[in-house]
Amino acid sequence: MPVANYLERRGELKTYFDRTAADNWARLTSDAPVSGIRATVRAGRDEMRNTLLSWLPANMTGMRLLDAGCGTGALSIEVARRGAHVVAIDLSPTLVEVARERIPADVDPALIDFRSGDMLDPKAGEFDFVVAMDSLIHYLPADICKIMAGLAARTSQAMLVTFAPKTPALALMHFVGGFFPRGDRAPAIEPVAEQKLRKLLTADPALQQWQIGRTHRVARGFYTSQALEMIRR
């Protein structure tokens, strides 16, 4: 993996989500009222999370899942309800603390190990499933491929990830976003054409035991993301 690229972007993301945007992100992922633009992002994320959950087994008792980039923990909580043991990792200690506080009474907190750190940390162990919802969208395509190859080495069944599809609408939003003051900008999203990402994944020697499965695009206002399933052969 191009370590410098990954580490540099990882540092930018930690700073942004743990300091600049922590309060806004906690609000966005709650039931609190938000602006029209943020409402479309919330709706899009809800649809995407439900899509990924629908690709996981209904009964996950005894299984282990890595929620890579767990944010405030909504997906982790739903997976724990299915009986899975979840390792939920996020770069932002602030968002991880919010996630801990949001564990509902009907979920055994022992089923979710919320921690702040790197999703590629091998100390997290091995998993049946990995989910990375909107946590790879800030990385270059080659880095996405290498991240998935690293996760694949510790995953036995499937990896469910999302990426930013390269579309005219998304390109326009990025162009407009470039006019905002630098301090208000999120780290850049790196759109990638689906065929290019597929080509990189299928060509990677570390992913030869994997095949691409389902895919689904969600486009809601200012939210555009595409889910991709990879299954171990």
C-alpha atoms as one frame of an Amber mdcrd trajectory, in Angstrom:
protein
   0.000   0.000   0.000   1.213   3.613  -0.593   1.679   4.104   3.149   2.315
   7.862   2.962  -0.957   8.493   1.109  -2.978   6.357   3.500  -1.448   7.785
   6.666  -1.720  11.385   5.452  -5.388  11.022   4.588  -6.085   9.089   7.788
  -4.658  11.992   9.786  -6.819  14.515   7.929  -9.931  12.438   8.567  -9.208
  12.062  12.266  -8.736  15.800  12.672 -11.899  16.623  10.742 -14.281  14.128
  12.345 -12.882  14.431  15.859 -12.650  18.221  15.984 -14.174  20.224  13.129
 -17.272  18.132  12.445 -17.853  16.030  15.569 -20.887  17.993  16.807 -22.454
  18.232  13.351 -21.884  14.531  12.722 -23.433  13.566  16.051 -26.471  15.707
  15.181 -26.737  14.322  11.652 -26.822  10.754  12.979 -29.469  11.528  15.601
 -33.179  12.354  15.350 -32.542  16.078  15.814 -33.887  18.481  13.143 -31.384
  19.287  10.390 -31.319  21.477   7.287 -32.747  20.329   3.975 -29.340  19.421
   2.546 -28.341  17.454   5.632 -31.743  15.770   5.643 -30.967  14.275   2.225
 -27.615  13.056   3.523 -29.316  11.493   6.549 -31.909   9.792   4.344 -29.228
   8.527   1.981 -27.140   7.121   4.803 -30.198   5.433   6.314 -30.957   3.774
   2.982 -27.358   2.689   2.528 -27.128   1.263   6.044 -30.342  -0.680   5.498
 -28.963  -2.021   2.216 -25.797  -3.303   3.869 -27.774  -4.803   6.734 -29.986
  -6.623   4.232 -26.871  -8.295   2.809 -25.929  -9.724   6.219 -27.465 -12.860
   7.806 -30.596 -12.314   9.887 -29.119 -14.509  12.628 -25.474 -13.709  13.360
 -25.158 -15.433  16.721 -21.538 -16.370  17.339 -20.233 -14.448  14.328 -17.692
 -11.615  14.451 -18.065  -8.438  12.420 -15.742  -5.475  11.976 -17.547  -2.165
  11.580 -14.700  -0.235   9.965 -15.415   3.464  10.442 -18.329   2.949  12.803
 -19.054   6.641  13.455 -21.800   6.905  16.063 -22.541   3.195  15.932 -25.942
   2.803  14.226 -24.911  -0.185  12.110 -23.008  -1.814  14.976 -26.095  -1.670
  17.170 -28.290  -3.345  14.549 -25.737  -6.101  13.967 -25.447  -6.711  17.713
 -29.233  -7.119  17.805 -28.705 -10.085  15.464 -26.371 -11.685  17.985 -23.001
 -10.814  16.430 -19.915  -9.788  18.353 -18.917  -6.450  16.840 -15.579  -4.693
  16.855 -16.542  -1.115  15.998 -13.573   1.075  15.113 -13.432   4.746  14.224
 -10.605   7.267  13.974 -12.538   9.765  16.106 -12.521   9.173  19.888 -15.299
  11.756  20.182 -17.666   9.863  17.875 -16.786   6.560  19.527 -17.811   8.019
  22.877 -21.119   9.167  21.364 -21.613   5.641  20.033 -21.074   4.133  23.487
 -23.639   6.503  24.960 -26.203   5.521  22.315 -26.273   1.772  23.015 -29.979
   1.100  23.700 -31.271  -0.903  26.633 -32.240  -3.874  24.450 -28.652  -4.432
  23.262 -26.067  -6.204  25.397 -23.138  -3.745  25.551 -20.769  -6.708  25.847
 -21.529  -7.535  22.206 -19.982  -4.284  20.918 -16.346  -3.396  21.426 -16.228
   0.291  20.529 -12.679   1.503  20.082 -10.812   4.402  18.531  -8.058   3.508
  16.114  -7.073   2.255  12.669  -9.437  -0.134  10.882  -6.379  -2.003   9.568
  -4.977  -2.743  13.041  -4.341  -6.530  13.072  -4.858  -6.561  16.842  -8.602
  -6.324  16.174  -8.470  -9.996  15.200 -10.262 -12.032  12.556 -13.844 -11.707
  11.351 -16.652 -13.433   9.504 -17.772 -10.137   7.968 -16.378  -6.641   7.466
 -18.549  -3.601   6.779 -16.991  -0.281   5.734 -19.816   2.174   5.114 -18.551
   5.450   3.652 -15.196   5.040   5.393 -13.218   4.381   2.177 -14.667   7.208
   0.091 -11.830   9.604   0.970  -9.072   7.309  -0.304  -7.626   6.971  -3.798
  -8.789   3.901  -5.775  -5.447   2.118  -5.436  -5.538   2.686  -1.688  -9.121
   1.368  -1.476  -7.961  -1.804  -3.178  -5.022  -2.247  -0.807  -7.182  -1.530
   2.244  -9.618  -4.223   1.141  -6.780  -6.646   0.484  -5.524  -6.052   4.014
  -8.976  -6.630   5.493  -9.525  -9.712   3.315  -6.632 -11.491   4.979  -8.620
 -11.464   8.245 -12.133 -12.072   6.860 -13.708 -15.477   6.237 -17.034 -14.751
   4.505 -17.734 -11.313   3.010 -16.744  -7.657   2.912 -19.395  -5.009   2.338
 -17.980  -1.618   1.413 -19.103   1.602  -0.200 -17.343   3.900  -2.613 -18.102
   7.258  -4.243 -19.167   6.519  -7.831 -17.833   8.831 -10.501 -20.936  10.650
 -11.776 -21.503  14.127 -13.277 -23.735  15.125 -10.356 -21.119  14.157  -7.788
 -18.403  15.970  -9.748 -20.528  19.137  -9.750 -21.082  18.966  -5.988 -17.343
  18.632  -5.439 -16.699  21.609  -7.691 -19.177  23.772  -5.790 -17.754  22.589
  -2.474 -14.358  23.899  -3.493 -15.636  27.452  -3.039 -16.307  26.995   0.680
 -13.688  28.354   3.108 -10.949  25.768   3.612 -11.706  25.456   7.325 -15.305
  24.417   6.539 -14.430  21.742   4.011 -14.479  18.035   4.694 -11.519  16.013
   3.402 -12.012  15.473  -0.301 -14.024  12.511  -1.516 -12.262  10.499  -4.229
 -14.849   9.383  -6.821 -13.988   6.278  -8.815 -15.671   4.676 -11.821 -17.186
   1.327 -10.886 -15.456  -0.508 -13.727 -12.072   0.873 -12.693 -12.541  -0.266
  -9.106 -13.727  -3.690 -10.244 -10.645  -4.022 -12.438  -8.314  -3.122  -9.567
 -10.009  -5.542  -7.181 -10.080  -8.487  -9.564  -6.432  -7.945 -10.534  -5.062
  -7.760  -6.980  -3.156 -10.980  -6.132  -4.338 -10.770  -2.511  -7.985 -10.900
  -3.623  -7.896 -13.889  -5.958  -9.952 -15.950  -3.496 -12.698 -13.319  -3.612
 -15.439 -12.500  -6.091 -17.598  -9.414  -6.534 -21.242  -9.953  -5.615 -24.112
  -7.498  -5.281 -23.893  -3.775  -5.871 -26.371  -0.972  -5.161 -26.209   2.788
  -5.640 -27.964   5.269  -3.354 -28.507   8.842  -4.579 -30.464  11.157  -2.287
 -29.867  14.867  -2.831 -26.355  15.598  -1.572 -25.664  11.943  -0.769 -24.353
   9.583  -3.441 -22.648   6.322  -2.568 -22.436   2.825  -3.986 -22.358  -0.430
  -2.049 -20.209  -3.338  -3.210 -20.176  -6.877  -1.864 -17.111  -9.094  -2.031
 -17.511 -12.761  -1.165 -14.819 -15.302  -0.370 -14.988 -18.151  -2.896
